[in-house]
Coordinates of C-alpha atoms in Angstrom, one line a residue:
Chain A
X1 CA 0.1 0.0 -0.2
X2 CA 1.2 3.3 -1.1
X3 CA 0.7 6.7 0.6
X4 CA 1.6 10.1 -0.6
X5 CA 1.1 12.5 2.2
X6 CA 0.8 16.1 1.0
X7 CA 1.3 18.7 4.3
X8 CA -0.3 22.4 3.3
X9 CA 2.0 24.5 6.3
X10 CA -0.8 26.2 8.0
X11 CA 1.2 29.2 9.8
X12 CA -1.9 31.4 11.0
X13 CA -5.6 30.9 11.2
X14 CA -8.5 33.6 10.8
X15 CA -11.7 34.1 10.1
X16 CA -12.8 35.0 6.7
X17 CA -16.2 35.3 4.2
X18 CA -14.7 32.1 2.4
X19 CA -13.4 29.3 3.9
X20 CA -10.0 28.7 1.7
X21 CA -6.2 28.4 2.0
X22 CA -4.1 31.5 1.0
X23 CA -0.6 32.2 1.8
X24 CA -0.1 29.9 4.2
X25 CA -2.9 31.2 6.8
X26 CA -6.2 29.0 7.1
X27 CA -9.4 30.7 6.6
X28 CA -12.8 29.8 8.2
X29 CA -16.0 31.2 7.7
X30 CA -17.5 31.4 11.0
X31 CA -21.1 31.0 10.2
X32 CA -20.9 27.8 7.2
X33 CA -19.1 26.0 9.7
X34 CA -21.7 26.2 12.9
X35 CA -24.4 25.6 10.0
X36 CA -23.0 22.6 9.3
X37 CA -22.4 22.0 13.6
X38 CA -26.4 23.1 13.8
X39 CA -27.3 20.1 11.5
X40 CA -27.2 17.2 14.6
X41 CA -30.2 18.2 16.3
X42 CA -28.7 16.7 19.2
X43 CA -26.8 20.2 19.6
X44 CA -28.6 23.0 20.9
X45 CA -25.3 25.5 20.2
X46 CA -21.7 25.9 19.4
X47 CA -19.6 28.5 19.5
X48 CA -16.6 28.5 17.0
X49 CA -13.3 30.7 18.4
X50 CA -9.5 30.8 17.4
X51 CA -6.8 29.9 19.3
X52 CA -3.1 30.5 17.9
X53 CA 0.2 29.9 19.0
X54 CA 1.7 32.1 22.2
X55 CA -1.9 33.3 22.5
X56 CA -3.1 33.5 26.6
X57 CA -5.7 31.4 25.6
X58 CA -6.5 28.3 27.3
X59 CA -8.8 25.9 26.1
X60 CA -10.9 23.6 29.1
X61 CA -12.3 20.8 28.7
X62 CA -10.7 18.9 25.5
X63 CA -12.8 16.1 23.8
X64 CA -10.6 15.9 21.0
X65 CA -8.2 16.9 18.8
X66 CA -8.7 16.3 15.0
X67 CA -6.2 17.6 11.6
X68 CA -8.0 18.8 8.7
X69 CA -7.1 16.2 5.8
X70 CA -8.6 15.1 2.9
X71 CA -8.0 12.1 0.2
X72 CA -7.6 13.6 -3.5
X73 CA -6.3 10.4 -4.7
X74 CA -7.0 6.8 -4.1
X75 CA -10.1 4.8 -2.7
X76 CA -12.2 6.3 -0.4
X77 CA -12.2 9.2 2.0
X78 CA -11.4 9.5 5.7
X79 CA -12.5 8.6 8.5
X80 CA -14.1 5.7 6.3
X81 CA -17.0 3.9 7.8
X82 CA -17.7 7.2 9.8
X83 CA -17.9 9.7 7.5
X84 CA -17.6 8.0 4.2
X85 CA -18.4 4.3 3.5
X86 CA -15.9 1.6 4.5
X87 CA -14.1 1.1 1.8
X88 CA -10.5 0.3 2.8
X89 CA -8.4 3.0 2.8
X90 CA -4.3 4.1 2.9
X91 CA -3.4 4.5 -0.9
X92 CA -3.4 6.8 -2.8
X93 CA -2.5 10.4 -1.8
X94 CA -4.1 12.5 0.8
X95 CA -3.9 16.0 1.3
X96 CA -3.5 17.5 5.2
X97 CA -3.7 21.1 6.7
X98 CA -0.7 20.6 8.8
X99 CA -0.4 23.2 11.6
X100 CA -4.1 23.0 12.1
X101 CA -7.1 21.5 14.1
X102 CA -10.0 21.1 15.3
X103 CA -10.6 21.2 19.1
X104 CA -13.8 20.1 20.8
X105 CA -14.7 21.1 23.7
X106 CA -18.0 19.7 25.7
X107 CA -19.5 19.5 29.8
X108 CA -20.7 15.9 28.9
X109 CA -20.6 14.8 32.8
X110 CA -20.2 17.3 35.4
X111 CA -16.1 16.4 36.0
X112 CA -13.5 17.4 33.4
X113 CA -10.4 17.3 32.3
X114 CA -8.4 18.3 29.2
X115 CA -6.5 21.9 29.1
X116 CA -4.3 23.0 26.3
X117 CA -3.0 26.2 27.4
X118 CA -1.8 28.2 24.5
X119 CA 1.4 30.0 25.9
X120 CA 3.5 30.0 29.6
X121 CA 4.9 26.4 31.1
X122 CA 1.6 24.3 30.5
X123 CA 2.1 24.7 26.6
X124 CA 5.5 22.7 26.7
X125 CA 3.6 20.0 27.9
X126 CA 1.2 19.9 24.7
X127 CA 2.1 19.1 20.9
X128 CA -1.5 21.0 20.1
X129 CA -0.4 24.4 21.8
X130 CA 2.0 24.5 18.4
X131 CA -0.9 24.9 16.6
X132 CA -3.7 27.0 15.4
X133 CA -6.7 25.7 16.4
X134 CA -10.9 25.9 15.9
X135 CA -12.1 25.5 19.0
X136 CA -16.1 24.3 19.1
X137 CA -17.6 24.3 22.2
X138 CA -20.9 22.1 21.9
X139 CA -23.5 22.3 24.1
X140 CA -26.2 19.3 24.2
X141 CA -30.1 19.6 24.0
X142 CA -32.0 19.1 26.9
X143 CA -32.5 15.9 27.7
X144 CA -29.9 14.6 25.9
X145 CA -27.9 11.3 27.7
X146 CA -24.5 11.5 28.3
X147 CA -23.5 8.7 25.5
X148 CA -25.7 10.9 23.0
X149 CA -23.4 13.8 23.7
X150 CA -20.8 11.6 23.4
X151 CA -21.2 11.2 19.9
X152 CA -22.4 14.4 18.7
X153 CA -19.4 15.7 20.1
X154 CA -17.1 13.4 18.2
X155 CA -19.5 13.6 15.0
X156 CA -19.4 17.3 15.0
X157 CA -15.3 17.3 15.3
X158 CA -15.1 14.6 12.4
X159 CA -17.6 17.0 10.3
X160 CA -15.6 19.6 11.0
X161 CA -12.0 18.6 10.1
X162 CA -13.3 16.7 7.4
X163 CA -14.7 20.4 6.3
X164 CA -11.8 22.4 6.6
X165 CA -10.0 19.8 5.0
X166 CA -11.7 19.4 2.1
X167 CA -10.6 23.1 0.9
X168 CA -6.7 20.8 0.8
X169 CA -8.2 19.1 -1.7
X170 CA -6.8 21.4 -5.2
X171 CA -3.8 23.4 -3.2
X172 CA -0.6 22.3 -4.2
X173 CA 1.1 20.9 -0.7
X174 CA 4.4 22.2 0.7
X175 CA 6.1 18.7 1.4
X176 CA 4.6 15.4 -0.2
X177 CA 6.2 12.0 1.9
X178 CA 5.5 8.6 0.3
X179 CA 5.2 6.0 2.9
X180 CA 5.0 2.4 1.8
X181 CA 4.5 -0.9 3.4
X182 CA 3.9 -3.8 0.6
X183 CA 1.6 -7.5 0.9
X184 CA 3.5 -9.7 3.6
X185 CA 5.7 -11.4 1.3
X186 CA 6.9 -8.7 -0.5
X187 CA 7.5 -7.2 2.5
X188 CA 9.7 -9.6 3.9
X189 CA 12.0 -9.9 0.8
X190 CA 12.7 -6.1 0.4
X191 CA 15.1 -6.2 3.1
X192 CA 15.7 -9.5 3.9
X193 CA 18.7 -8.7 6.0
X194 CA 17.5 -5.7 8.4
X195 CA 15.1 -7.2 11.2
X196 CA 11.9 -7.3 10.3
X197 CA 9.5 -4.5 12.8
X198 CA 6.0 -4.6 13.7
X199 CA 4.1 -2.8 16.0
X200 CA 1.5 -3.6 18.1
X201 CA -0.7 -0.9 19.1
X202 CA -2.7 -1.3 22.2
X203 CA -6.3 0.9 21.9
X204 CA -8.3 1.5 25.0
X205 CA -11.8 -0.1 24.7
X206 CA -13.5 0.2 27.7
X207 CA -17.1 1.8 27.7
X208 CA -18.6 5.5 27.9
X209 CA -16.4 8.3 27.3
X210 CA -13.7 5.6 27.1
X211 CA -13.9 3.9 23.6
X212 CA -12.0 3.6 20.2
X213 CA -13.2 3.2 16.7
X214 CA -12.4 1.4 13.8
X215 CA -13.5 1.9 10.7
X216 CA -16.1 3.0 12.3
X217 CA -16.4 0.0 14.8
X218 CA -16.4 -0.4 18.2
X219 CA -13.0 -1.4 19.0
X220 CA -14.0 -3.4 22.4
X221 CA -15.9 -5.9 20.1
X222 CA -12.9 -6.8 17.7
X223 CA -10.2 -9.4 17.5
X224 CA -6.7 -8.4 17.0
X225 CA -6.3 -7.7 13.3
X226 CA -3.6 -6.4 11.3
X227 CA -3.6 -2.9 9.1
X228 CA -1.6 -1.6 7.0
X229 CA 0.3 2.0 9.1
X230 CA -1.2 3.9 5.6
X231 CA -4.5 3.0 6.6
X232 CA -4.1 4.6 9.5
X233 CA -2.7 7.7 8.1
X234 CA -6.6 8.2 6.4
X235 CA -8.4 8.2 9.8
X236 CA -9.4 4.4 10.4
X237 CA -8.5 4.3 13.8
X238 CA -10.8 7.4 15.5
X239 CA -10.9 8.8 19.2
X240 CA -13.9 8.3 21.7
X241 CA -12.0 8.1 24.5
X242 CA -12.4 10.9 26.9
X243 CA -11.0 10.5 30.3
X244 CA -6.9 10.8 31.6
X245 CA -5.9 13.7 29.5
X246 CA -2.8 13.0 29.8
X247 CA -2.3 9.9 28.2
X248 CA -5.3 8.9 26.0
X249 CA -4.8 9.6 22.0
X250 CA -7.2 12.0 20.4
X251 CA -7.9 11.0 16.9
X252 CA -4.9 14.3 16.0
X253 CA -2.4 11.8 17.9
X254 CA -3.5 8.8 15.8
X255 CA -3.0 10.6 12.7
X256 CA 0.8 11.5 13.0
X257 CA 1.3 8.6 15.1
X258 CA 4.7 9.0 15.9
X259 CA 5.5 5.5 16.3
X260 CA 4.6 4.6 12.5
X261 CA 6.4 8.0 11.7
X262 CA 10.0 6.8 13.2
X263 CA 9.1 3.3 11.6
X264 CA 8.8 4.5 8.4
X265 CA 11.6 6.8 9.0
X266 CA 14.1 3.7 9.8
X267 CA 12.6 1.1 7.1
X268 CA 14.8 0.2 4.6
X269 CA 17.7 1.7 6.5
X270 CA 17.8 -0.6 10.1
X271 CA 15.1 -2.2 9.8
X272 CA 11.6 -3.3 7.7
X273 CA 8.9 -2.3 9.1
X274 CA 6.7 -4.9 8.5
X275 CA 2.9 -3.2 9.3
X276 CA 0.8 -2.6 12.8
X277 CA -1.8 -5.3 14.6
X278 CA -4.5 -3.6 16.3
X279 CA -5.5 -4.6 19.6
X280 CA -8.2 -3.2 22.4
X281 CA -7.9 -2.8 26.2
X282 CA -11.2 -4.9 27.5
X283 CA -12.1 -5.1 31.3
X284 CA -13.2 -8.7 31.3
X285 CA -10.4 -11.3 31.9
X286 CA -10.4 -13.6 29.2
X287 CA -10.5 -10.7 26.6
X288 CA -7.5 -10.2 27.9
X289 CA -5.9 -12.9 27.6
X290 CA -7.7 -13.2 23.9
X291 CA -6.5 -10.5 22.6
X292 CA -3.1 -10.8 24.4
X293 CA -2.9 -14.1 22.7
X294 CA -3.2 -13.2 19.4
X295 CA -1.0 -10.3 19.2
X296 CA 1.5 -12.9 20.0
X297 CA 0.3 -15.3 17.5
X298 CA 0.0 -12.1 14.8
X299 CA 3.9 -11.3 15.6
X300 CA 5.1 -14.9 15.2
X301 CA 3.0 -15.2 11.8
X302 CA 3.9 -12.5 10.4
X303 CA 7.9 -13.8 11.5
X304 CA 8.8 -10.8 13.1
X305 CA 11.8 -10.5 15.4
X306 CA 10.5 -7.2 16.9
X307 CA 8.1 -5.2 18.1
X308 CA 7.1 -2.1 20.0
X309 CA 3.7 -2.2 21.8
X310 CA 2.4 0.8 22.8
X311 CA -0.7 1.2 25.5
X312 CA -3.1 4.0 26.1
X313 CA -4.9 5.1 29.9
X314 CA -4.7 4.1 32.8
X315 CA -4.1 1.3 35.2
X316 CA -5.7 -1.7 34.0
X317 CA -4.5 -1.1 30.4
X318 CA -0.9 -2.0 32.7
X319 CA -1.8 -5.4 32.5
X320 CA -2.7 -5.8 28.5
X321 CA 0.8 -4.2 28.1
X322 CA 2.6 -6.7 29.9
X323 CA 0.2 -9.4 28.9
X324 CA 1.7 -8.4 25.6
X325 CA 4.9 -8.4 25.8
X326 CA 5.1 -11.7 28.0
X327 CA 3.6 -13.6 25.7
X328 CA 5.5 -12.5 22.5
X329 CA 8.4 -12.7 24.3
X330 CA 7.8 -16.1 25.0
X331 CA 7.7 -16.4 20.5
X332 CA 10.8 -15.3 20.8
X333 CA 10.4 -11.6 19.2
X334 CA 11.8 -9.1 21.4
X335 CA 9.8 -6.1 22.8
X336 CA 9.6 -2.7 23.2
X337 CA 6.9 -1.1 25.3
X338 CA 5.7 2.3 25.3
X339 CA 4.3 3.5 28.6
X340 CA 3.7 6.6 30.8
X341 CA 4.1 6.5 34.8
X342 CA 1.7 7.4 37.8
X343 CA 4.7 7.5 40.0
X344 CA 3.6 9.8 43.1
X345 CA 4.3 13.2 43.0
X346 CA 7.8 12.5 43.8
X347 CA 8.6 10.1 41.4
X348 CA 9.5 7.2 44.0
X349 CA 6.1 5.0 43.8
X350 CA 6.1 2.0 41.2
X351 CA 4.9 3.3 38.1
X352 CA 2.5 0.5 36.4
X353 CA 0.1 -1.4 38.0
X354 CA 1.7 -4.1 36.7
X355 CA 5.3 -5.5 35.6
X356 CA 7.5 -8.7 34.5
X357 CA 10.8 -9.5 33.9
X358 CA 10.6 -9.7 30.7
X359 CA 9.5 -6.1 30.2
X360 CA 12.9 -4.9 29.7
X361 CA 13.0 -2.5 27.2
X362 CA 10.6 0.0 28.2
X363 CA 9.7 4.0 27.6
X364 CA 8.4 6.3 29.5
X365 CA 5.9 9.5 28.6
X366 CA 6.8 10.7 32.1
X367 CA 4.8 11.0 35.4
X368 CA 1.2 12.3 35.2
X369 CA 1.3 13.2 38.8
X370 CA 4.1 15.7 38.5
X371 CA 2.9 18.6 40.4
X372 CA 2.2 21.8 38.0
X373 CA 1.3 25.6 38.8
X374 CA -0.4 27.1 35.3
X375 CA -0.5 31.0 35.1
X376 CA -3.9 32.7 34.5
X377 CA -4.8 32.9 31.2
X378 CA -6.2 36.0 29.5
X379 CA -9.1 34.2 27.5
X380 CA -10.8 30.9 28.3
X381 CA -12.1 29.0 25.4
X382 CA -14.7 26.7 26.8
X383 CA -15.4 26.8 30.4
X384 CA -12.7 27.1 34.0
X385 CA -16.1 25.7 36.3
X386 CA -14.6 22.4 36.6
X387 CA -11.1 22.8 37.2
X388 CA -12.0 21.4 40.6
X389 CA -13.3 18.2 39.2
X390 CA -10.7 17.1 36.6
X391 CA -7.7 14.5 37.2
X392 CA -5.5 15.7 39.0
X393 CA -6.9 18.5 40.5
X394 CA -7.7 18.7 43.7
X395 CA -10.3 20.8 46.2
X396 CA -8.6 24.5 46.1
X397 CA -6.8 23.7 42.7
X398 CA -8.5 26.7 40.3
X399 CA -7.2 29.3 42.4
X400 CA -8.8 33.1 42.6
X401 CA -6.4 34.8 40.4
X402 CA -7.8 32.4 37.7
X403 CA -3.9 30.3 38.1
X404 CA -4.2 26.6 38.7
X405 CA -2.1 23.8 41.2
X406 CA -2.7 20.3 40.0
X407 CA -1.0 17.7 38.4
X408 CA 0.2 17.4 34.9
X409 CA -2.7 14.4 34.1
X410 CA -4.7 17.6 33.5
X411 CA -2.6 18.3 30.3
X412 CA -3.9 17.2 27.0
X413 CA -1.2 15.1 25.7
X414 CA 1.3 15.4 28.7
X415 CA 2.5 12.1 29.1
X416 CA 1.0 10.9 25.8
X417 CA 2.1 7.0 25.3
X418 CA 2.5 7.5 21.5
X419 CA 5.8 9.3 22.7
X420 CA 3.8 12.5 20.9
X421 CA 5.4 14.7 23.2
X422 CA 8.9 15.7 24.8
X423 CA 9.3 14.0 28.1
X424 CA 11.1 10.7 28.8
X425 CA 13.7 9.3 31.3
X426 CA 16.8 7.3 30.2
X427 CA 18.1 4.6 32.6
X428 CA 21.0 2.5 31.6
Chain B
X1 CA -18.4 -19.2 34.3
X2 CA -21.4 -17.7 36.3
X3 CA -20.4 -15.1 37.8
X4 CA -21.2 -12.2 41.2
X5 CA -20.8 -8.6 40.5
X6 CA -19.3 -7.2 44.0
X7 CA -20.1 -3.5 43.9
X8 CA -20.9 -0.8 45.7
X9 CA -22.8 1.6 42.8
X10 CA -26.6 1.5 43.4
X11 CA -27.1 1.8 39.2
X12 CA -25.5 -1.4 38.8
X13 CA -27.6 -2.9 41.5
X14 CA -30.4 -2.5 39.9
X15 CA -29.7 -3.3 36.3
X16 CA -28.8 -6.5 37.3
X17 CA -30.0 -7.9 40.7
X18 CA -33.0 -10.0 38.8
X19 CA -30.1 -11.3 36.8
X20 CA -27.2 -12.4 38.2
X21 CA -25.6 -12.6 41.2
X22 CA -24.8 -9.6 43.0
X23 CA -23.0 -8.5 46.7
X24 CA -23.9 -5.0 46.7
X25 CA -22.1 -2.7 49.5
X26 CA -23.9 0.4 50.0
X27 CA -21.1 1.6 52.6
X28 CA -16.9 0.2 50.9
X29 CA -15.5 2.9 49.6
X30 CA -13.7 2.1 45.7
X31 CA -10.3 0.4 48.4
X32 CA -12.7 -1.4 50.3
X33 CA -14.1 -2.7 47.1
X34 CA -11.2 -4.0 45.6
X35 CA -10.3 -5.4 49.7
X36 CA -13.7 -7.2 50.1
X37 CA -12.7 -8.7 46.3
X38 CA -9.3 -9.9 47.5
X39 CA -11.0 -11.1 50.2
X40 CA -12.8 -13.5 48.0
X41 CA -10.1 -14.7 45.6
X42 CA -8.5 -15.9 48.8
X43 CA -11.5 -18.1 49.3
X44 CA -10.8 -19.8 45.9
X45 CA -13.4 -17.2 44.0
X46 CA -11.6 -15.6 40.3
X47 CA -11.3 -12.7 39.1
X48 CA -13.6 -12.2 36.1
X49 CA -13.1 -8.3 35.0
X50 CA -10.0 -6.2 35.8
X51 CA -10.3 -4.1 39.5
X52 CA -8.7 -1.0 38.1
X53 CA -11.2 -0.9 34.9
X54 CA -11.7 2.3 33.1
X55 CA -9.3 5.5 32.8
X56 CA -11.4 7.3 36.1
X57 CA -8.4 7.1 38.6
X58 CA -9.3 5.3 41.8
X59 CA -9.0 8.7 44.1
X60 CA -11.4 10.2 41.5
X61 CA -14.7 8.0 42.0
X62 CA -16.3 6.2 44.6
X63 CA -17.7 3.6 42.4
X64 CA -16.7 0.2 42.1
X65 CA -18.0 -2.4 40.4
X66 CA -15.8 -5.9 40.3
X67 CA -17.4 -9.1 38.4
X68 CA -15.6 -12.8 40.1
X69 CA -16.8 -16.6 39.8
X70 CA -19.1 -17.8 41.8
X71 CA -18.1 -20.9 42.2
X72 CA -14.6 -21.6 44.1
X73 CA -11.9 -23.5 43.0
X74 CA -8.1 -23.5 44.0
X75 CA -6.1 -20.2 44.6
X76 CA -5.9 -18.5 41.6
X77 CA -2.5 -16.6 41.7
X78 CA -3.3 -14.9 38.8
X79 CA -6.3 -13.2 40.2
X80 CA -4.6 -12.5 43.4
X81 CA -1.8 -11.2 41.7
X82 CA -3.7 -8.4 40.4
X83 CA -5.8 -7.5 43.0
X84 CA -2.8 -7.6 45.1
X85 CA -1.2 -4.7 42.7
X86 CA -4.7 -2.3 42.2
X87 CA -5.0 -2.3 45.9
X88 CA -1.1 -1.2 45.8
X89 CA -1.9 1.0 43.1
X90 CA -5.4 2.4 44.7
X91 CA -3.3 3.4 47.8
X92 CA -1.1 5.1 46.2
X93 CA -3.9 7.4 44.9
X94 CA -5.2 7.6 48.1
X95 CA -2.6 9.2 49.7
X96 CA -1.8 11.9 47.7
X97 CA -5.4 12.9 47.7
X98 CA -8.6 11.6 48.9
X99 CA -11.7 11.0 47.0
X100 CA -13.1 14.4 47.2
X101 CA -17.2 15.5 48.0
X102 CA -18.2 14.9 44.9
X103 CA -22.0 17.0 44.0
X104 CA -24.9 14.7 43.3
X105 CA -25.0 15.0 39.2
X106 CA -20.7 14.2 39.7
X107 CA -21.5 11.4 41.6
X108 CA -24.0 10.2 38.9
X109 CA -21.7 10.7 36.3
X110 CA -19.1 8.4 38.0
X111 CA -21.7 6.4 38.6
X112 CA -23.5 5.9 34.8
X113 CA -19.3 5.2 33.6
X114 CA -18.3 3.0 36.2
X115 CA -22.0 1.3 34.9
X116 CA -21.3 1.3 31.4
X117 CA -17.0 -0.3 31.9
X118 CA -19.1 -3.4 33.4
X119 CA -21.5 -3.1 31.1
X120 CA -19.3 -3.8 28.5
X121 CA -17.8 -6.8 30.3
X122 CA -20.8 -8.1 30.9
X123 CA -21.8 -8.5 27.7
X124 CA -18.7 -9.6 26.5
X125 CA -19.0 -12.2 29.2
X126 CA -22.2 -13.2 27.9
X127 CA -22.0 -13.1 23.7
X128 CA -22.0 -16.7 23.2
X129 CA -24.2 -18.1 26.3
X130 CA -26.7 -16.4 28.8
X131 CA -25.4 -17.4 32.2

């Protein structure tokens, strides 16, 4: 499968009469976007606001972040099985408004989390402070339950990203990157002397506000399967995960998965990147056993020498991670696991809820219990009412001057377990 | 495998009370539920769902529902290992910050999410045959 990814660099964002890109500036017709979102009768109101890098703006509570993309050539459309037919995507050409994103906010439940600061110390912890963000603050109609509200907010974000992505269709990209993974047997012989490496991609799948979708299917109902890496760049995997802001994978993370990116960078140089095994993180222990048995089976079936395993979320996925690691190692396939830590505020406590001597190669996204003070911002997009009610916040988190003292787990993407952040730790 | 749900969540109790075994422990905290489950595992029950289900931290939500086997057998070491790690993790969180006194509305949201998480697991258990 061969995909050209054309990046149209966005350096600024403005409201305008026409939604377009001109000289790197993304102009958004606000009313047109509002009308599109309001087509859904589950939504009572939406406010559309812009947030640029360096501005004194705080966005909260963030639900998802989505990058605008459009299929230019090849089968299918972006977000297959949801916004487009379930056609298999990942080949042809896709254009990206790189440097722009849609950020959805909404009070789906009373306790909240997810902060993006566009400047100040908090901005260093989230990659989304570097983007030109179109923020949608979504208000649900009266009487809508939490499931319906979450689904409406999720859909609104995807529709907005697709609407913006469309304008990139006829624009010449600033940069074109080519990604290719061949069918298994061809790929295996292309670089016969390089170690064959695969990626085991764990998806959060546990219920309300904890779900992920693959081609529109609730991933808690799948058994592990194989995807070409480029399918993910076309939106085959979507986030419905709104809990644990620091280590959830937003849709933006899925589209720009840095593990996939880095494996491709080394593809043909010192590794042969064979493809992706997606798996879930279910609550029922028999599901965990089955899924980890299958990931191990696939690593052997694909003839891998090594596998990278990434986790999503806190607590019980630690068990899936270690099950995957142990069983894959037992197949004779070397593993590296990617996770984050809840090691207490001093970093001295045990980091994960599970462990094994075979998990001897670990990449960490950082300690989510680390405390940070976020200074007040001039403008808040969304609401600050809930800062005392967020993961890692505590009574009195929101000080009278508007500053916030909390653990970095309040910040969207702070300890991302795909490594889409700056923090890590190295031991020898 | 015939299951029993151990919960401090009234919503879970009300939804499943007539369909399966439920031990409803109204006054129990999140940690109390885990310790109760641990004692059951010591007596030979098997853990069926992961006790740290959901990404909501153990010092955030007061609600916890866990499924164990109704039947007793010999001590299941994997179950014991998992529950012990979960208790250590929960104590670590509570030591730093206790669960706040949430408003009624927020408690209802936590209750619904705990229900949704255990409900997904129950659906998964019952997709082939119902007991």
